[in-house]
Short mmCIF file of C-alpha atoms in Angstrom, two decimals:
data_model
loop_
_atom_site.label_atom_id
_atom_site.label_comp_id
_atom_site.label_asym_id
_atom_site.label_seq_id
_atom_site.Cartn_x
_atom_site.Cartn_y
_atom_site.Cartn_z
CA MET F 426 -0.29 -0.63 -0.06
CA LEU F 427 1.88 2.94 -1.11
CA ARG F 428 1.38 6.25 0.58
CA LEU F 429 -0.82 8.71 -0.52
CA THR F 430 2.46 11.19 -0.13
CA ASP F 431 4.67 9.15 -2.02
CA ARG F 432 1.59 8.19 -5.53
CA LEU F 433 2.42 11.83 -5.41
CA PHE F 434 5.71 11.87 -5.43
CA PHE F 435 5.35 9.04 -9.15
CA ILE F 436 3.29 11.07 -10.88
CA GLY F 437 5.03 14.16 -10.61
CA LEU F 438 8.64 12.20 -11.16
CA ALA F 439 6.45 10.90 -14.88
CA CYS F 440 5.98 14.08 -14.83
CA ALA F 441 9.05 15.34 -15.06
CA ALA F 442 10.22 12.23 -17.29
CA GLY F 443 7.11 13.08 -19.64
CA GLY F 444 9.37 16.88 -19.86
CA LEU F 445 12.75 15.18 -20.46
CA LEU F 446 10.75 13.22 -23.64
CA VAL F 447 9.41 16.57 -24.81
CA HIS F 448 12.41 18.67 -23.91
CA PRO F 449 14.61 18.02 -26.87
CA VAL F 450 12.20 18.89 -29.14
CA LEU F 451 11.14 21.68 -28.43
CA ALA F 452 14.89 23.23 -27.24
CA GLY F 453 15.82 21.78 -30.91
CA GLN F 454 12.73 23.81 -31.97
CA PHE F 455 13.81 27.00 -30.14
CA ASN F 456 17.85 26.47 -30.66
CA THR F 457 16.80 26.70 -34.58
CA PHE F 458 15.38 29.32 -34.11
CA TRP F 459 17.47 31.08 -31.59
CA THR F 460 20.23 30.02 -34.40
CA SER F 461 18.48 31.76 -37.50
CA HIS F 462 17.59 35.00 -35.23
CA LEU F 463 20.55 35.47 -33.32
CA GLY F 464 23.46 33.11 -33.80
CA SER F 465 24.08 30.46 -31.82
CA VAL F 466 23.24 29.22 -28.51
CA PRO F 467 25.46 27.29 -26.26
CA ASP F 468 24.24 24.74 -23.98
CA SER F 469 20.42 26.31 -24.11
CA ALA F 470 19.58 22.31 -23.82
CA GLU F 471 21.32 21.49 -20.46
CA VAL F 472 20.72 24.59 -18.81
CA TRP F 473 16.52 24.30 -20.18
CA LEU F 474 17.32 19.50 -18.76
CA THR F 475 18.01 20.96 -15.54
CA ARG F 476 15.98 23.28 -15.55
CA LEU F 477 12.69 20.90 -15.37
CA LEU F 478 13.71 18.81 -13.13
CA PHE F 479 14.86 21.62 -10.98
CA ALA F 480 10.71 22.27 -11.29
CA ALA F 481 9.78 17.96 -11.43
CA ALA F 482 12.34 18.32 -8.35
CA ALA F 483 11.66 20.07 -5.94
CA ILE F 484 7.90 20.13 -5.94
CA CYS F 485 9.01 16.41 -5.84
CA ALA F 486 10.56 17.48 -2.64
CA ALA F 487 8.42 19.40 -1.96
CA LEU F 488 5.14 16.61 -1.23
CA ASP F 489 6.79 14.54 -0.08
CA MET F 490 8.49 17.08 3.01
CA TYR F 491 5.06 17.80 3.22
CA GLY F 492 3.49 14.12 4.09
CA ARG F 493 6.66 13.38 6.64
CA LEU F 494 5.86 17.44 8.27
CA ALA F 495 3.54 19.38 7.11
CA ALA F 496 0.36 16.61 7.20
CA PRO F 497 1.17 15.30 11.18
CA ALA F 498 1.71 18.82 12.02
CA GLY F 499 -1.89 19.72 10.33
CA SER F 500 -2.92 17.24 11.96
CA ARG F 501 -1.72 17.66 14.72
CA LEU F 502 -2.23 20.77 15.34
CA ARG F 503 -6.96 19.64 15.97
CA GLU F 504 -5.44 18.30 19.51
CA LEU F 505 -2.78 20.16 20.56
CA ALA F 506 -3.94 19.35 24.27
CA ARG F 507 -4.61 16.18 24.27
CA ASP F 508 -1.35 15.27 21.35
CA SER F 509 2.13 13.99 23.37
CA TRP F 510 4.22 14.16 20.62
CA TYR F 511 5.62 17.38 21.25
CA PRO F 512 8.93 17.44 19.56
CA LEU F 513 7.49 16.46 16.15
CA ARG F 514 5.13 20.14 16.16
CA THR F 515 8.51 21.90 17.64
CA ILE F 516 10.04 21.37 14.99
CA SER F 517 7.95 22.26 11.30
CA GLY F 518 6.28 24.75 13.23
CA PHE F 519 9.84 26.30 13.53
CA TYR F 520 10.30 25.48 9.83
CA ILE F 521 7.10 26.53 8.12
CA TRP F 522 8.34 30.25 10.24
CA LEU F 523 11.59 30.47 8.98
CA PHE F 524 11.25 29.05 5.87
CA ARG F 525 7.84 31.57 5.48
CA GLY F 526 9.47 34.57 6.86
CA THR F 527 12.59 34.92 5.15
CA PRO F 528 13.42 35.49 1.13
CA LEU F 529 14.20 33.14 -0.62
CA LEU F 530 17.71 34.58 -2.43
CA LEU F 531 18.35 34.40 1.63
CA GLN F 532 17.85 30.78 1.66
CA ILE F 533 20.04 30.39 -1.58
CA PHE F 534 22.14 31.97 -0.85
CA PHE F 535 22.52 30.38 3.48
CA VAL F 536 22.84 27.41 1.77
CA TYR F 537 25.57 27.95 -1.26
CA PHE F 538 27.44 30.46 0.37
CA ALA F 539 27.43 30.69 4.25
CA LEU F 540 27.16 26.44 4.55
CA PRO F 541 31.00 25.79 3.36
CA GLN F 542 31.73 28.82 6.20
CA MET F 543 29.32 27.71 8.71
CA THR F 544 30.87 24.15 9.07
CA ASN F 545 34.42 24.93 7.86
CA HIS F 546 34.20 22.94 4.39
CA ALA F 547 33.17 19.77 5.27
CA LEU F 548 29.76 20.88 3.89
CA VAL F 549 29.67 21.98 0.10
CA LEU F 550 27.28 21.47 -1.95
CA THR F 551 27.32 22.40 -6.04
CA GLU F 552 25.64 24.51 -7.71
CA PHE F 553 21.85 22.10 -8.51
CA PRO F 554 21.88 20.48 -4.72
CA ALA F 555 22.14 24.24 -3.35
CA GLY F 556 19.59 25.64 -5.14
CA PHE F 557 17.37 22.63 -5.12
CA ILE F 558 17.40 22.02 -0.88
CA ALA F 559 17.39 26.56 -1.06
CA LEU F 560 14.57 25.69 -2.88
CA SER F 561 12.45 22.64 -1.68
CA LEU F 562 13.28 23.74 1.87
CA ASN F 563 11.38 26.98 0.50
CA GLU F 564 7.80 24.83 -1.04
CA GLY F 565 7.27 22.68 1.84
CA ALA F 566 6.61 25.37 4.24
CA TYR F 567 4.37 26.30 1.73
CA MET F 568 2.81 23.30 1.15
CA ALA F 569 2.53 23.02 4.81
CA GLU F 570 0.22 25.25 5.61
CA ILE F 571 -2.44 24.32 2.35
CA VAL F 572 -2.05 20.76 2.90
CA ARG F 573 -2.77 22.60 6.73
CA ALA F 574 -5.31 24.42 5.46
CA GLY F 575 -6.79 20.88 3.64
CA ILE F 576 -7.71 18.91 7.18
CA THR F 577 -8.95 21.79 8.11
CA GLY F 578 -11.62 22.10 5.60
CA VAL F 579 -12.59 18.26 5.96
CA SER F 580 -15.70 18.32 8.14
CA GLY F 581 -14.92 17.09 12.13
CA GLY F 582 -18.05 14.86 11.89
CA GLN F 583 -15.57 12.09 8.80
CA MET F 584 -12.42 12.82 11.64
CA GLU F 585 -15.52 10.94 14.44
CA ALA F 586 -16.92 8.19 12.34
CA ALA F 587 -14.05 7.16 11.69
CA GLN F 588 -12.84 7.22 14.85
CA SER F 589 -16.58 5.81 15.68
CA LEU F 590 -15.38 2.44 13.61
CA GLY F 591 -12.61 1.47 15.52
CA MET F 592 -9.68 4.39 13.71
CA THR F 593 -6.53 4.76 14.83
CA ARG F 594 -6.44 8.46 13.77
CA SER F 595 -3.76 7.85 11.71
CA LEU F 596 -4.97 5.46 9.30
CA ALA F 597 -8.19 7.62 9.71
CA MET F 598 -6.07 10.26 8.42
CA ARG F 599 -4.79 8.66 6.02
CA ARG F 600 -7.86 6.24 3.99
CA VAL F 601 -10.69 9.24 5.30
CA ILE F 602 -9.26 13.05 6.15
CA LEU F 603 -6.65 12.63 3.34
CA PRO F 604 -8.01 12.14 0.01
CA GLN F 605 -10.69 13.98 0.41
CA ALA F 606 -8.48 16.95 1.70
CA ILE F 607 -6.62 16.96 -1.60
CA ARG F 608 -9.19 17.91 -3.43
CA ILE F 609 -9.26 21.13 -1.76
CA ILE F 610 -5.34 21.48 -1.54
CA ILE F 611 -4.69 21.02 -5.59
CA PRO F 612 -6.02 24.34 -6.45
CA PRO F 613 -3.13 25.66 -4.87
CA THR F 614 -0.69 23.35 -5.24
CA GLY F 615 -0.50 24.11 -8.87
CA ASN F 616 -0.84 27.54 -8.32
CA GLU F 617 2.51 27.54 -6.21
CA PHE F 618 3.81 24.71 -8.05
CA ILE F 619 3.68 27.22 -10.59
CA SER F 620 5.12 30.12 -8.91
CA MET F 621 7.86 28.22 -7.22
CA MET F 622 8.14 27.24 -11.97
CA LYS F 623 8.90 30.98 -12.07
CA ASN F 624 11.46 31.44 -8.47
CA THR F 625 13.26 28.32 -9.87
CA SER F 626 14.81 32.04 -11.59
CA LEU F 627 16.71 33.44 -8.20
CA VAL F 628 19.29 30.39 -8.62
CA SER F 629 21.13 32.71 -11.06
CA THR F 630 22.60 34.21 -8.31
CA ILE F 631 24.26 31.05 -7.72
CA THR F 632 25.23 30.49 -11.25
CA LEU F 633 23.21 27.61 -12.14
CA THR F 634 22.56 29.16 -15.73
CA ASP F 635 17.78 29.20 -15.82
CA LEU F 636 15.96 30.62 -18.50
CA PHE F 637 15.61 34.22 -17.99
CA TYR F 638 19.42 34.19 -17.00
CA ARG F 639 20.11 32.42 -20.37
CA VAL F 640 18.41 35.04 -22.28
CA GLN F 641 20.63 38.13 -20.70
CA LEU F 642 23.77 36.73 -20.70
CA ILE F 643 22.63 36.46 -24.80
CA TYR F 644 21.60 40.15 -24.86
CA THR F 645 25.52 40.87 -23.42
CA ALA F 646 26.98 38.43 -25.47
CA SER F 647 26.11 39.79 -29.35
CA SER F 648 27.40 42.43 -29.98
CA GLY F 649 25.64 44.66 -32.92
CA ILE F 650 22.43 43.16 -31.45
CA GLY F 651 18.52 45.09 -31.87
CA ALA F 652 16.22 45.97 -29.82
CA GLN F 653 13.83 43.61 -31.92
CA ASP F 654 16.05 41.30 -31.28
CA PHE F 655 16.20 41.34 -27.23
CA PHE F 656 11.78 41.67 -27.34
CA ASN F 657 12.33 38.68 -29.04
CA LEU F 658 13.87 36.77 -27.37
CA LEU F 659 12.43 38.25 -24.36
CA LEU F 660 9.23 35.93 -26.24
CA VAL F 661 11.37 32.97 -26.46
CA ALA F 662 11.35 33.17 -22.72
CA ALA F 663 7.88 33.85 -22.78
CA VAL F 664 6.90 30.39 -24.78
CA TRP F 665 8.64 28.29 -22.81
CA TYR F 666 7.44 29.74 -19.63
CA LEU F 667 4.29 29.24 -20.89
CA ALA F 668 4.79 25.64 -22.12
CA LEU F 669 5.77 24.54 -18.76
CA THR F 670 3.33 26.45 -16.15
CA SER F 671 -0.23 25.62 -19.49
CA ALA F 672 1.40 22.17 -18.93
CA ALA F 673 1.10 21.74 -15.23
CA THR F 674 -2.25 23.96 -15.23
CA TYR F 675 -3.38 20.58 -17.25
CA LEU F 676 -2.48 17.96 -15.17
CA GLN F 677 -3.48 19.46 -12.27
CA GLY F 678 -6.76 20.04 -13.83
CA HIS F 679 -6.69 15.61 -14.92
CA ILE F 680 -5.79 15.83 -11.52
CA GLU F 681 -8.46 17.67 -9.81
CA ARG F 682 -10.90 16.12 -11.98
CA HIS F 683 -9.89 12.49 -10.40
CA PHE F 684 -10.65 13.62 -6.35
CA ALA F 685 -13.09 15.79 -7.23
CA ARG F 686 -15.39 11.77 -7.23
CA GLY F 687 -18.10 11.75 -4.63
CA PHE F 688 -18.20 15.15 -4.63
CA SER F 689 -19.99 15.60 -8.06
CA ARG F 690 -23.78 13.79 -7.96
CA GLU F 691 -23.42 13.71 -12.19
CA ILE F 692 -22.21 9.45 -12.66
CA ARG F 693 -19.23 10.73 -14.99
CA GLN F 694 -17.77 7.70 -16.81
CA PRO F 695 -13.71 8.31 -16.16
CA GLY F 696 -11.50 9.67 -19.07
CA THR F 697 -8.00 7.85 -20.28
CA MET F 698 -5.89 10.13 -18.22
CA GLN F 699 -7.71 9.51 -15.76
CA ARG F 700 -7.75 5.80 -15.54
CA LEU F 701 -4.54 4.91 -16.31
CA MET F 702 -4.39 6.95 -12.44
CA VAL F 703 -6.99 5.61 -11.10
CA GLY F 704 -5.78 2.28 -11.76
CA ALA F 705 -2.26 3.45 -10.94
CA LEU F 706 -4.34 4.75 -8.00
CA ARG F 707 -6.06 1.96 -6.67
CA ARG F 708 -3.46 -1.09 -7.08
CA GLY F 709 -1.04 0.36 -4.40
CA MET O 324 -11.92 -9.35 32.54
CA SER O 325 -14.50 -11.92 31.32
CA ALA O 326 -17.22 -10.72 30.65
CA HIS O 327 -20.45 -12.24 31.69
CA SER O 328 -24.10 -12.63 30.80
CA SER O 329 -24.49 -11.13 33.77
CA GLN O 330 -23.50 -8.28 33.43
CA PRO O 331 -25.07 -5.96 32.01
CA MET O 332 -23.53 -4.78 28.78
CA VAL O 333 -23.59 -0.78 28.41
CA ASP O 334 -22.79 0.31 32.66
CA VAL O 335 -22.52 4.16 32.50
CA GLN O 336 -21.65 4.98 36.97
CA GLU O 337 -21.69 8.56 38.11
CA VAL O 338 -20.69 9.74 35.17
CA TYR O 339 -19.67 13.90 35.04
CA LYS O 340 -18.44 16.48 32.50
CA ARG O 341 -18.04 18.93 32.64
CA PHE O 342 -16.68 21.62 29.03
CA GLY O 343 -14.72 24.78 30.24
CA GLN O 344 -17.02 26.27 32.46
CA LEU O 345 -20.09 24.74 31.53
CA GLU O 346 -21.55 21.18 33.41
CA VAL O 347 -23.22 19.29 31.31
CA LEU O 348 -22.83 16.00 32.05
CA ARG O 349 -23.73 15.49 36.82
CA GLY O 350 -23.83 12.38 37.44
CA VAL O 351 -25.17 10.45 34.74
CA SER O 352 -25.51 6.64 35.73
CA MET O 353 -27.19 3.36 34.10
CA LYS O 354 -27.52 0.38 32.53
CA VAL O 355 -28.09 -1.31 29.22
CA GLU O 356 -29.04 -4.83 29.55
CA ARG O 357 -27.89 -7.27 26.76
CA GLY O 358 -29.85 -7.15 23.77
CA GLN O 359 -32.28 -4.29 25.64
CA THR O 360 -32.83 -0.52 23.68
CA ILE O 361 -33.05 2.62 25.75
CA VAL O 362 -34.10 4.80 24.46
CA ILE O 363 -33.14 8.69 25.87
CA ILE O 364 -35.63 11.79 25.50
CA GLY O 365 -34.70 14.84 26.32
CA PRO O 366 -34.36 18.84 25.45
CA SER O 367 -31.32 19.95 23.72
CA GLY O 368 -28.01 21.05 25.21
CA SER O 369 -29.42 18.32 27.98
CA GLY O 370 -26.28 16.62 27.50
CA LYS O 371 -27.99 13.44 26.14
CA SER O 372 -25.62 12.92 22.37
CA THR O 373 -22.50 13.89 25.67
CA LEU O 374 -23.52 11.06 27.11
CA LEU O 375 -23.39 8.70 23.78
CA ARG O 376 -20.26 9.75 22.27
CA CYS O 377 -18.06 9.84 25.93
CA ILE O 378 -20.11 6.33 26.20
CA ASN O 379 -17.41 6.13 22.80
CA HIS O 380 -14.83 8.31 23.93
CA LEU O 381 -15.07 10.58 21.89
CA GLU O 382 -15.84 13.03 24.68
CA THR O 383 -12.88 12.11 27.37
CA ILE O 384 -14.80 12.23 30.52
CA ASN O 385 -14.57 13.89 34.22
CA SER O 386 -15.16 11.38 36.61
CA GLY O 387 -17.02 8.02 36.86
CA HIS O 388 -16.66 5.16 34.81
CA ILE O 389 -18.35 4.09 31.57
CA PHE O 390 -18.12 -0.14 31.69
CA VAL O 391 -19.43 -1.81 28.01
CA ASP O 392 -19.02 -5.74 28.21
CA GLY O 393 -17.16 -5.30 31.08
CA HIS O 394 -14.20 -3.33 29.93
CA LEU O 395 -13.86 0.71 30.96
CA ILE O 396 -13.13 2.03 28.90
CA GLY O 397 -10.43 4.76 27.95
CA TYR O 398 -8.47 3.85 30.90
CA GLN O 399 -7.49 1.16 32.98
CA GLU O 400 -5.83 -0.09 36.69
CA VAL O 401 -3.29 0.60 37.72
CA ASP O 402 -2.29 0.22 41.71
CA GLY O 403 -5.76 1.34 42.01
CA ALA O 404 -4.84 4.74 39.29
CA LEU O 405 -6.97 5.07 36.76
CA LYS O 406 -4.03 5.16 33.43
CA SER O 407 -5.81 6.22 30.13
CA LEU O 408 -5.31 3.81 27.25
CA SER O 409 -2.82 4.70 24.91
CA GLY O 410 -5.00 6.08 20.98
CA ARG O 411 -4.36 1.75 19.98
CA ALA O 412 -6.23 0.81 22.86
CA VAL O 413 -9.51 3.45 22.74
CA ALA O 414 -9.94 2.36 18.55
CA ARG O 415 -10.09 -1.58 20.23
CA GLN O 416 -13.00 -0.37 22.34
CA ARG O 417 -14.53 2.17 19.72
CA ALA O 418 -14.63 -0.79 17.31
CA GLN O 419 -16.90 -3.03 19.36
CA ILE O 420 -18.98 0.32 19.66
CA GLY O 421 -21.34 0.92 16.80
CA MET O 422 -22.67 4.97 16.16
CA VAL O 423 -24.84 6.71 13.86
CA PHE O 424 -24.38 10.59 13.94
CA GLN O 425 -27.45 12.63 12.90
CA HIS O 426 -25.47 13.98 10.64
CA PHE O 427 -24.63 10.42 8.96
CA ASN O 428 -20.98 11.65 8.23
CA LEU O 429 -20.89 8.58 5.06
CA PHE O 430 -17.06 8.88 3.51
CA ASN O 431 -17.95 11.72 1.11
CA HIS O 432 -14.59 10.27 -0.94
CA MET O 433 -16.15 6.54 -0.80
CA THR O 434 -18.99 4.37 -2.44
CA ALA O 435 -22.13 3.31 -0.22
CA LEU O 436 -20.31 -0.68 -0.23
CA ASP O 437 -16.91 0.63 0.01
CA ASN O 438 -17.63 3.26 2.60
CA VAL O 439 -19.39 -0.49 4.43
CA ILE O 440 -15.97 -2.10 4.10
CA GLU O 441 -13.70 -0.22 4.42
CA ALA O 442 -13.02 -0.90 8.55
CA PRO O 443 -13.68 -4.15 8.76
CA ILE O 444 -10.37 -4.17 6.39
CA ARG O 445 -8.47 -1.76 7.41
CA VAL O 446 -9.32 -2.65 10.96
CA LYS O 447 -10.94 -6.06 11.40
CA GLY O 448 -8.25 -7.32 8.95
CA LEU O 449 -10.89 -8.93 7.63
CA SER O 450 -10.09 -9.66 3.58
CA LYS O 451 -11.85 -7.92 0.36
CA ARG O 452 -14.18 -10.52 -0.12
CA GLU O 453 -15.55 -11.22 3.06
CA ALA O 454 -15.99 -7.77 3.42
CA ARG O 455 -17.70 -7.24 0.07
CA GLU O 456 -20.13 -9.97 0.79
CA GLN O 457 -20.65 -9.17 4.22
CA GLY O 458 -20.94 -5.91 2.70
CA LEU O 459 -23.63 -6.06 0.36
CA ALA O 460 -25.74 -8.48 2.60
CA LEU O 461 -26.07 -5.27 4.96
CA LEU O 462 -27.33 -3.27 1.96
CA GLU O 463 -29.92 -5.57 0.98
CA LYS O 464 -31.45 -5.83 4.66
CA VAL O 465 -31.56 -2.29 4.63
CA GLY O 466 -32.41 -2.04 1.63
CA LEU O 467 -30.41 -0.81 -0.43
CA ALA O 468 -28.11 -3.37 -2.19
CA ASP O 469 -28.75 -1.76 -5.99
CA ARG O 470 -27.00 1.92 -4.58
CA ALA O 471 -24.24 -0.09 -3.78
CA HIS O 472 -21.85 1.82 -5.94
CA HIS O 473 -22.99 5.19 -5.46
CA TYR O 474 -21.01 7.89 -3.67
CA PRO O 475 -22.90 9.70 -1.34
CA VAL O 476 -23.84 12.93 -3.36
CA GLN O 477 -25.96 10.39 -4.99
CA LEU O 478 -28.30 9.11 -1.65
CA SER O 479 -30.22 10.69 -0.23
CA GLY O 480 -30.17 11.36 4.03
CA GLY O 481 -32.61 8.20 4.45
CA GLN O 482 -30.93 6.16 2.17
CA GLN O 483 -27.68 8.09 3.74
CA GLN O 484 -27.83 7.48 7.61
CA ARG O 485 -29.04 3.63 6.62
CA VAL O 486 -25.47 3.26 4.49
CA ALA O 487 -24.49 4.99 8.10
CA ILE O 488 -25.70 1.94 9.64
CA ALA O 489 -25.11 -1.12 7.68
CA ARG O 490 -21.66 0.51 8.00
CA ALA O 491 -21.44 0.23 11.52
CA LEU O 492 -23.34 -3.22 12.04
CA ALA O 493 -20.05 -4.43 9.46
CA MET O 494 -18.39 -4.32 12.42
CA ASN O 495 -20.25 -6.75 14.97
CA PRO O 496 -20.63 -4.16 17.65
CA LYS O 497 -21.56 -5.13 20.68
CA VAL O 498 -24.16 -2.19 21.11
CA MET O 499 -25.61 0.51 18.63
CA MET O 500 -26.09 4.02 19.68
CA TYR O 501 -28.39 6.22 17.71
CA ASP O 502 -27.25 10.52 18.40
CA GLU O 503 -29.91 12.16 17.04
CA ALA O 504 -30.70 9.22 13.53
CA THR O 505 -33.41 10.46 12.54
CA SER O 506 -33.41 14.40 12.99
CA ALA O 507 -31.76 15.62 10.16
CA LEU O 508 -33.55 13.71 7.63
CA ASP O 509 -36.77 15.19 5.61
CA PRO O 510 -39.92 14.09 7.32
CA GLU O 511 -41.25 11.15 4.23
CA LEU O 512 -37.51 9.86 4.85
CA VAL O 513 -37.39 9.42 9.07
CA GLY O 514 -39.52 6.00 8.11
CA GLY O 515 -37.41 3.77 6.97
CA VAL O 516 -34.73 4.95 8.30
CA LEU O 517 -37.11 4.01 11.99
CA GLU O 518 -38.48 0.20 10.71
CA VAL O 519 -34.03 -0.80 10.35
CA MET O 520 -33.83 1.11 13.74
CA THR O 521 -36.96 -0.95 15.03
CA GLU O 522 -35.66 -4.52 13.08
CA LEU O 523 -32.03 -4.47 14.39
CA ALA O 524 -33.41 -3.79 17.89
CA HIS O 525 -35.68 -6.83 18.14
CA GLU O 526 -33.78 -9.13 16.75
CA GLY O 527 -32.40 -8.29 19.77
CA MET O 528 -29.43 -5.81 19.51
CA THR O 529 -28.11 -3.67 22.59
CA GLY O 530 -29.46 -0.52 21.79
CA ILE O 531 -29.04 3.56 23.22
CA VAL O 532 -31.56 6.06 20.93
CA VAL O 533 -30.59 9.40 21.59
CA THR O 534 -34.28 10.89 18.88
CA HIS O 535 -37.53 12.59 19.07
CA GLU O 536 -39.27 10.24 18.00
CA MET O 537 -42.45 8.69 20.94
CA GLY O 538 -43.56 6.63 17.79
CA PHE O 539 -40.05 4.34 18.25
CA ALA O 540 -40.12 5.03 21.41
CA ARG O 541 -42.85 2.98 22.47
CA GLU O 542 -42.89 0.65 20.45
CA ALA O 543 -39.24 -0.31 21.14
CA ALA O 544 -38.19 1.24 23.94
CA ASP O 545 -37.93 -1.69 26.66
CA ASP O 546 -36.63 1.75 28.46
CA VAL O 547 -37.43 5.39 28.42
CA ILE O 548 -35.21 7.59 30.23
CA PHE O 549 -35.85 11.27 30.63
CA MET O 550 -32.59 13.92 30.71
CA ASP O 551 -32.88 17.58 31.42
CA GLY O 552 -30.05 19.83 33.19
CA GLY O 553 -26.45 17.03 32.39
CA VAL O 554 -29.07 14.58 35.02
CA ILE O 555 -31.25 11.46 34.68
CA VAL O 556 -35.06 13.38 35.12
CA GLU O 557 -37.23 9.88 34.85
CA GLU O 558 -36.35 6.22 33.67
CA GLY O 559 -38.84 3.53 33.26
CA LYS O 560 -41.30 1.79 30.73
CA PRO O 561 -42.54 3.67 27.56
CA ASP O 562 -46.29 3.98 28.76
CA GLN O 563 -45.09 4.54 32.47
CA VAL O 564 -42.98 7.17 31.14
CA PHE O 565 -45.43 9.08 28.18
CA ASP O 566 -48.90 8.32 30.47
CA ARG O 567 -47.71 8.67 33.86
CA PRO O 568 -44.42 11.03 34.22
CA GLN O 569 -43.60 11.53 37.54
CA GLN O 570 -41.67 14.02 37.35
CA GLU O 571 -43.16 17.53 36.88
CA ARG O 572 -39.97 18.15 34.51
CA THR O 573 -41.00 15.89 32.58
CA ARG O 574 -44.40 16.57 31.99
CA ALA O 575 -43.34 19.53 30.31
CA PHE O 576 -41.34 19.02 28.07
CA LEU O 577 -44.09 15.55 27.03
CA ARG O 578 -45.89 18.70 26.70
CA ALA O 579 -43.81 20.72 24.31
CA ILE O 580 -43.82 18.23 22.37
CA LEU O 581 -46.37 16.30 21.59
#
C-alpha cells in the first residue's frame, strides 16, 4: 500500500520524465529559432534539462516533505491539547516559521555560501544540490500551510465517524481525511507549483544558468544586437515559461477531476488519463 | 477480565463531564442490559448526545466510570489509579461500539459499499472478498443493495443514514448508539430509517437511542430515560414515562413536544 504522498511523488516523477522526453524536440525547435535569429546558442539544451529537473524535483521534494513534516503537523494542530508528541510539533512549526518568513534568495545564498563557511568546508554543496535544497525547503514550508488548510477543510464529523469505527487517528487520516483534503489542496498547490517554476530564476545568483539568465547572457554576449532581437529573445523565454506552466495547469485539471469523485452528483465515465491514474492509485 | 452474560452490556457510573465552565453531565448513571434498547429523550442541551459520545470515548469524562461489556472505556486501572489507554487500545474498544450520527458522516469519497467495507478490511483485517460479501448483505438488509456503487452525494438523506447504519453493523458491534439519527431527515424519509432501527432492536441488538421519535420509543424501547440539565430526571417503561410521568419537568417536556 503506497502512501498518498508517495503516489503524488510518482505522479510528479512521471511528469518530469514526460518533460524530459518532450524536451529535446522543443529545444531543437527553439534552438533553430535562436540560431536563425541570433547565431549559435551554447548549451541551451542542458540548461533546459536542468530547469525541468529543477521544477519537477523540487515539487516532488516539497510533496514528500509535506508527507513527512507538514501533514503530521497539520493533523496535530487540531488536538494540540491531547497530543503528547511535542517534538514534532515544535520542529515543524519552527521550520514553517523560518522558511516562510525569510526571502528565498537569502535561503539560496545561505545554503550555497554560508553552509560551507559555517561547517569549516566540511559541507560544500555544488550549485545544483544547493539550489535544489533551498528551493525544496522553501516550497515545503508553503506546502505545509496549504496542506494544513486542506485538512482543516474536511468536516470534523469525518474523523469522528472513522474513529467510531475503530480506526486509529493515523489510519483515519490516511484513508479518510487526506483523500478528501487533496481536493482542497490541489488548486493552491497548482498555484505554488507555477510560482515556484518562476522562482527557479533566482538560482542564477549562484551561477546556475536558468532561462531568463540565459536570455541576458545571449544579449550581452552578442555585439550589435538590436532592440527587435531582444524583444524576440524575451518572447522565446515567455513561450517557454508558458509551455511549462500550461503543462502544469493541464495536469492539475486531471488530478482535480480525479479527486472530485464523490463530490459531484453526475455519474461520469472516467477519461483515459483518469483511468490510468485511478488504476495506478488503486493498485497501490 | 472476562465478560459475564449476567452483567449489563453498558454500565455508566456517576459520570461527570465539563466543557470549560459548563457542566454538561452531572453524575449520570445508567445500565443497559444485553439485548435491550434504551431511548434517551430530553430537551436540547440536556447532555444526551454528550453521554453517547462519552460512551465511545469521543469525549473524555472528568470523573466516573463507563463499562461496555465489562471493560472500562478509555482507561485501565494500574495500582488503583486510572491511566489513559493508548490511542490504539481506545480504537479497539470503539470498534465494538457502533455509532450513527445525526449528519450521517459517510465518507464522501467512497461509494456506499466502500463505506461499509472500509473498517472491516482496515481495522478487523477481513479479506476484501469476505468484507464485500458481508457488506452487500448488510446493504441488502437496509434495503440499499441497488445503491452499493453510489456515492453519498447521490443518495437521499434517508439512504445515507441507512448506509451509515450498515457501516456501523459491519463491525459486529456489541451495542449500537444512535445520536438523533433521524433529526436531519425530511419527514418522509424518517420512516425507512426507524424501520431498520426497530428491526435491529427486535433482533436483539443492544441499543442506545437518542431521539425525538416518540412512536419509535413506544414500539422499540425497553426503557425510556428523560434527561434534563445533565442529570437523569426520570426513567421507566415507555408507557409509564409517556402516559404517567412522575416528574413535573418530564410532563412539561412531553407537553411541549407532543
